[in-house]
Short mmCIF file of C-alpha atoms in Angstrom, two decimals:
data_model
loop_
_atom_site.label_atom_id
_atom_site.label_comp_id
_atom_site.label_asym_id
_atom_site.label_seq_id
_atom_site.Cartn_x
_atom_site.Cartn_y
_atom_site.Cartn_z
CA MET P 1 0.06 -0.09 0.09
CA LYS P 2 1.33 3.45 -0.90
CA GLU P 3 2.22 5.96 1.77
CA LYS P 4 -0.42 8.45 0.47
CA GLU P 5 -3.22 5.71 0.72
CA VAL P 6 -2.29 4.95 4.33
CA ILE P 7 -2.54 8.79 5.13
CA ILE P 8 -5.87 8.91 3.52
CA ILE P 9 -7.07 5.77 5.33
CA GLU P 10 -5.79 6.96 8.82
CA GLU P 11 -7.41 10.58 8.44
CA ALA P 12 -10.67 9.24 7.08
CA ILE P 13 -11.10 6.85 10.00
CA LYS P 14 -10.55 9.54 12.41
CA LEU P 15 -13.33 11.66 10.64
CA PHE P 16 -15.69 8.51 10.42
CA ALA P 17 -15.13 7.92 14.23
CA LYS P 18 -15.85 11.57 15.03
CA LYS P 19 -18.74 12.34 12.54
CA GLY P 20 -19.83 9.05 11.14
CA TYR P 21 -19.35 7.64 7.72
CA SER P 22 -22.41 9.29 6.24
CA SER P 23 -21.81 12.82 7.54
CA THR P 24 -18.07 12.85 6.41
CA SER P 25 -17.46 14.30 3.04
CA ILE P 26 -14.69 13.67 0.64
CA GLN P 27 -13.97 17.27 0.90
CA GLU P 28 -13.34 17.04 4.81
CA ILE P 29 -11.12 14.08 4.15
CA VAL P 30 -8.86 15.72 1.52
CA ASP P 31 -8.70 18.72 3.79
CA ALA P 32 -7.46 16.82 6.73
CA CYS P 33 -4.95 15.17 4.35
CA GLY P 34 -3.87 18.47 2.79
CA MET P 35 -4.51 17.19 -0.67
CA SER P 36 -6.97 18.00 -3.50
CA LYS P 37 -9.97 15.98 -4.48
CA GLY P 38 -8.21 14.97 -7.74
CA ALA P 39 -5.43 13.50 -5.70
CA PHE P 40 -7.90 11.54 -3.61
CA TYR P 41 -9.40 10.00 -6.82
CA LEU P 42 -6.11 8.78 -8.05
CA TYR P 43 -6.05 6.46 -4.94
CA PHE P 44 -9.79 5.86 -4.32
CA LYS P 45 -12.63 5.91 -6.85
CA SER P 46 -15.22 6.67 -4.26
CA LYS P 47 -15.99 7.04 -0.52
CA GLU P 48 -17.12 3.36 -0.48
CA ALA P 49 -13.90 2.15 -2.08
CA LEU P 50 -12.03 4.00 0.60
CA LEU P 51 -14.31 2.31 3.20
CA ILE P 52 -13.44 -1.13 1.74
CA ALA P 53 -9.64 -0.09 1.89
CA ILE P 54 -10.01 0.93 5.49
CA ILE P 55 -11.70 -2.50 6.47
CA GLN P 56 -9.02 -4.40 4.57
CA TYR P 57 -6.13 -2.18 5.99
CA TYR P 58 -7.05 -2.91 9.60
CA PHE P 59 -7.98 -6.50 8.89
CA GLU P 60 -4.51 -7.03 7.45
CA LYS P 61 -2.99 -5.43 10.48
CA VAL P 62 -4.80 -7.44 12.95
CA LYS P 63 -4.24 -10.67 10.85
CA ALA P 64 -0.45 -10.04 10.53
CA ASN P 65 0.03 -9.52 14.30
CA VAL P 66 -2.03 -12.64 15.08
CA GLN P 67 -0.30 -14.82 12.58
CA LYS P 68 3.21 -13.94 13.69
CA PHE P 69 2.85 -16.50 16.44
CA GLU P 70 1.56 -19.07 14.13
CA ASN P 71 4.92 -20.96 13.38
CA LYS P 72 6.18 -20.58 16.90
CA ASN P 73 6.83 -23.91 18.82
CA LEU P 74 4.50 -22.90 21.78
CA PRO P 75 1.86 -24.94 23.68
CA PRO P 76 -1.59 -24.15 22.07
CA ARG P 77 -3.07 -22.23 24.97
CA GLU P 78 0.02 -19.86 25.23
CA LYS P 79 -0.07 -19.28 21.43
CA PHE P 80 -3.66 -18.53 21.47
CA GLU P 81 -3.39 -16.23 24.60
CA LEU P 82 -0.57 -14.34 22.88
CA GLN P 83 -2.63 -14.09 19.68
CA LEU P 84 -5.68 -12.82 21.49
CA HIS P 85 -3.70 -10.37 23.29
CA GLU P 86 -1.83 -9.16 20.04
CA MET P 87 -5.39 -8.81 18.43
CA LEU P 88 -6.81 -6.81 21.20
CA LYS P 89 -3.62 -4.67 21.56
CA THR P 90 -3.77 -3.86 17.75
CA LEU P 91 -7.61 -2.98 18.12
CA SER P 92 -6.75 -0.89 21.22
CA GLU P 93 -4.24 1.07 19.22
CA ASN P 94 -6.66 1.78 16.59
CA ARG P 95 -9.70 2.95 18.76
CA GLU P 96 -11.06 4.89 15.91
CA LEU P 97 -12.12 1.69 13.96
CA ILE P 98 -13.96 0.49 17.03
CA ILE P 99 -15.96 3.72 17.29
CA THR P 100 -16.64 3.59 13.45
CA GLN P 101 -17.89 0.01 13.91
CA ALA P 102 -20.16 0.93 16.76
CA ARG P 103 -21.69 3.02 14.19
CA GLU P 104 -22.18 0.12 11.92
CA GLU P 105 -25.67 0.97 11.01
CA ALA P 106 -24.47 4.03 9.06
CA LEU P 107 -22.12 1.94 6.78
CA PRO P 108 -23.17 1.28 3.29
CA ARG P 109 -24.32 -2.35 2.49
CA ASN P 110 -23.06 -3.04 -1.00
CA GLU P 111 -21.73 -6.24 -2.01
CA GLU P 112 -18.12 -5.21 -1.73
CA VAL P 113 -18.48 -4.02 1.81
CA LYS P 114 -20.47 -7.16 2.75
CA ASP P 115 -17.84 -9.33 1.17
CA ALA P 116 -15.09 -7.65 3.02
CA LEU P 117 -16.95 -8.02 6.40
CA ILE P 118 -17.66 -11.70 5.73
CA GLU P 119 -13.89 -12.26 4.91
CA ILE P 120 -13.07 -10.81 8.42
CA HIS P 121 -16.02 -12.87 9.97
CA THR P 122 -14.77 -16.17 8.30
CA PHE P 123 -11.02 -15.64 9.27
CA SER P 124 -12.19 -14.75 12.99
CA THR P 125 -14.37 -17.85 13.16
CA GLN P 126 -11.68 -20.36 11.82
CA PHE P 127 -9.12 -18.66 14.05
CA ILE P 128 -11.18 -19.24 17.14
CA GLN P 129 -12.22 -22.64 16.18
CA GLN P 130 -8.67 -23.89 15.45
CA ASN P 131 -7.39 -22.55 18.57
CA LEU P 132 -10.21 -23.95 20.67
CA HIS P 133 -9.73 -27.45 19.23
CA ALA P 134 -6.01 -27.26 19.71
CA ILE P 135 -6.54 -26.37 23.41
CA TYR P 136 -9.54 -28.52 24.35
CA GLY P 137 -9.35 -31.39 21.69
CA GLU P 138 -12.10 -33.60 20.41
CA ARG P 139 -14.28 -33.50 23.70
CA ILE P 140 -15.54 -30.10 22.42
CA LYS P 141 -16.37 -31.10 18.86
CA ASP P 142 -20.10 -31.17 19.29
CA TYR P 143 -19.95 -27.80 21.14
CA MET P 144 -17.57 -26.08 18.61
CA TRP P 145 -20.05 -23.63 17.43
CA ASP P 146 -21.53 -22.76 20.87
CA LEU P 147 -18.21 -22.21 22.14
CA THR P 148 -17.21 -20.15 19.01
CA VAL P 149 -20.26 -17.85 19.43
CA LEU P 150 -19.58 -17.34 23.03
CA LEU P 151 -15.95 -16.50 22.66
CA GLU P 152 -16.69 -14.16 19.81
CA SER P 153 -19.48 -12.58 21.90
CA LEU P 154 -17.10 -12.01 24.86
CA ILE P 155 -14.37 -10.57 22.58
CA ASN P 156 -16.77 -8.26 20.70
CA ALA P 157 -18.40 -7.14 23.95
CA TYR P 158 -14.91 -6.19 25.56
CA VAL P 159 -13.66 -4.54 22.39
CA LYS P 160 -16.44 -2.05 22.60
CA PHE P 161 -14.78 -0.83 25.95
CA LEU P 162 -11.33 -0.48 24.47
CA PHE P 163 -11.73 3.26 24.23
CA VAL P 164 -12.75 3.49 28.03
CA ASP P 165 -9.69 4.73 29.66
CA SER P 166 -10.28 2.77 32.93
CA LEU P 167 -10.51 -0.46 31.09
CA HIS P 168 -7.87 0.42 28.49
CA ALA P 169 -5.37 0.08 31.40
CA LYS P 170 -6.39 -3.50 32.14
CA MET P 171 -6.12 -4.73 28.44
CA ASP P 172 -2.96 -6.74 29.10
CA ASN P 173 -4.87 -9.18 31.31
CA LEU P 174 -7.87 -9.50 29.04
CA ALA P 175 -6.49 -12.53 26.91
CA LYS P 176 -5.73 -14.50 30.13
CA TYR P 177 -9.23 -13.56 31.54
CA LEU P 178 -11.11 -14.60 28.32
CA LEU P 179 -9.56 -18.00 28.32
CA ARG P 180 -10.23 -18.61 32.07
CA ARG P 181 -13.82 -17.76 31.21
CA MET P 182 -13.54 -20.44 28.41
CA ASP P 183 -12.18 -22.97 30.78
CA SER P 184 -15.31 -22.46 33.09
CA ILE P 185 -17.64 -22.74 30.10
CA VAL P 186 -15.86 -25.82 28.61
CA ALA P 187 -15.81 -27.48 32.02
CA ASP P 188 -19.58 -27.07 32.35
CA ILE P 189 -21.01 -27.29 28.82
CA GLU P 190 -21.28 -31.08 28.48
CA LYS P 191 -24.21 -30.94 30.96
CA GLU P 192 -26.06 -29.31 28.08
CA SER P 193 -27.03 -30.43 24.61
CA PRO P 194 -25.35 -28.42 21.76
CA PHE P 195 -27.48 -25.33 21.03
CA ILE P 196 -25.91 -25.15 17.46
CA THR P 197 -25.35 -28.29 15.62
#
């Protein structure tokens, strides 16, 4: 990605977080970047194309930081904890993205945006399922989807608090905390029939 593209992406996400996607004009974005509209259109054909680039840019950042532990020879739980911590840290360092996602109803719903969001969701689901299986083994096979939904829900709920200063200071312990909660859920889940089969 070119340096100017990154500048546009980073300035745009700040504006989207502050004003909302729909309320932010391309003129405001180019003013924040100190460039002309013509220069903007050299990099992005529309505001929606910019939004897709933003989604992909931050997704690639998170993915790269998570995958750097993939080939390390670590016990599964330790690896997953490090990956979760890195994911949460990356999101925490990019709070504007969280604020923008909190305004999700304002995002356009064209096919390209949907595809980008589906790609992120697919990666997230596979990432969680592979790691849960590596930690807990075959005994959770029938409960894999329930456990995935529960962990994703916990992560998403805590991510919404990443921009609250009092919780931001505790982020270093969140990955450990989430895995301890999963231990409790896994220990108790076999008393139930799987909800999602």
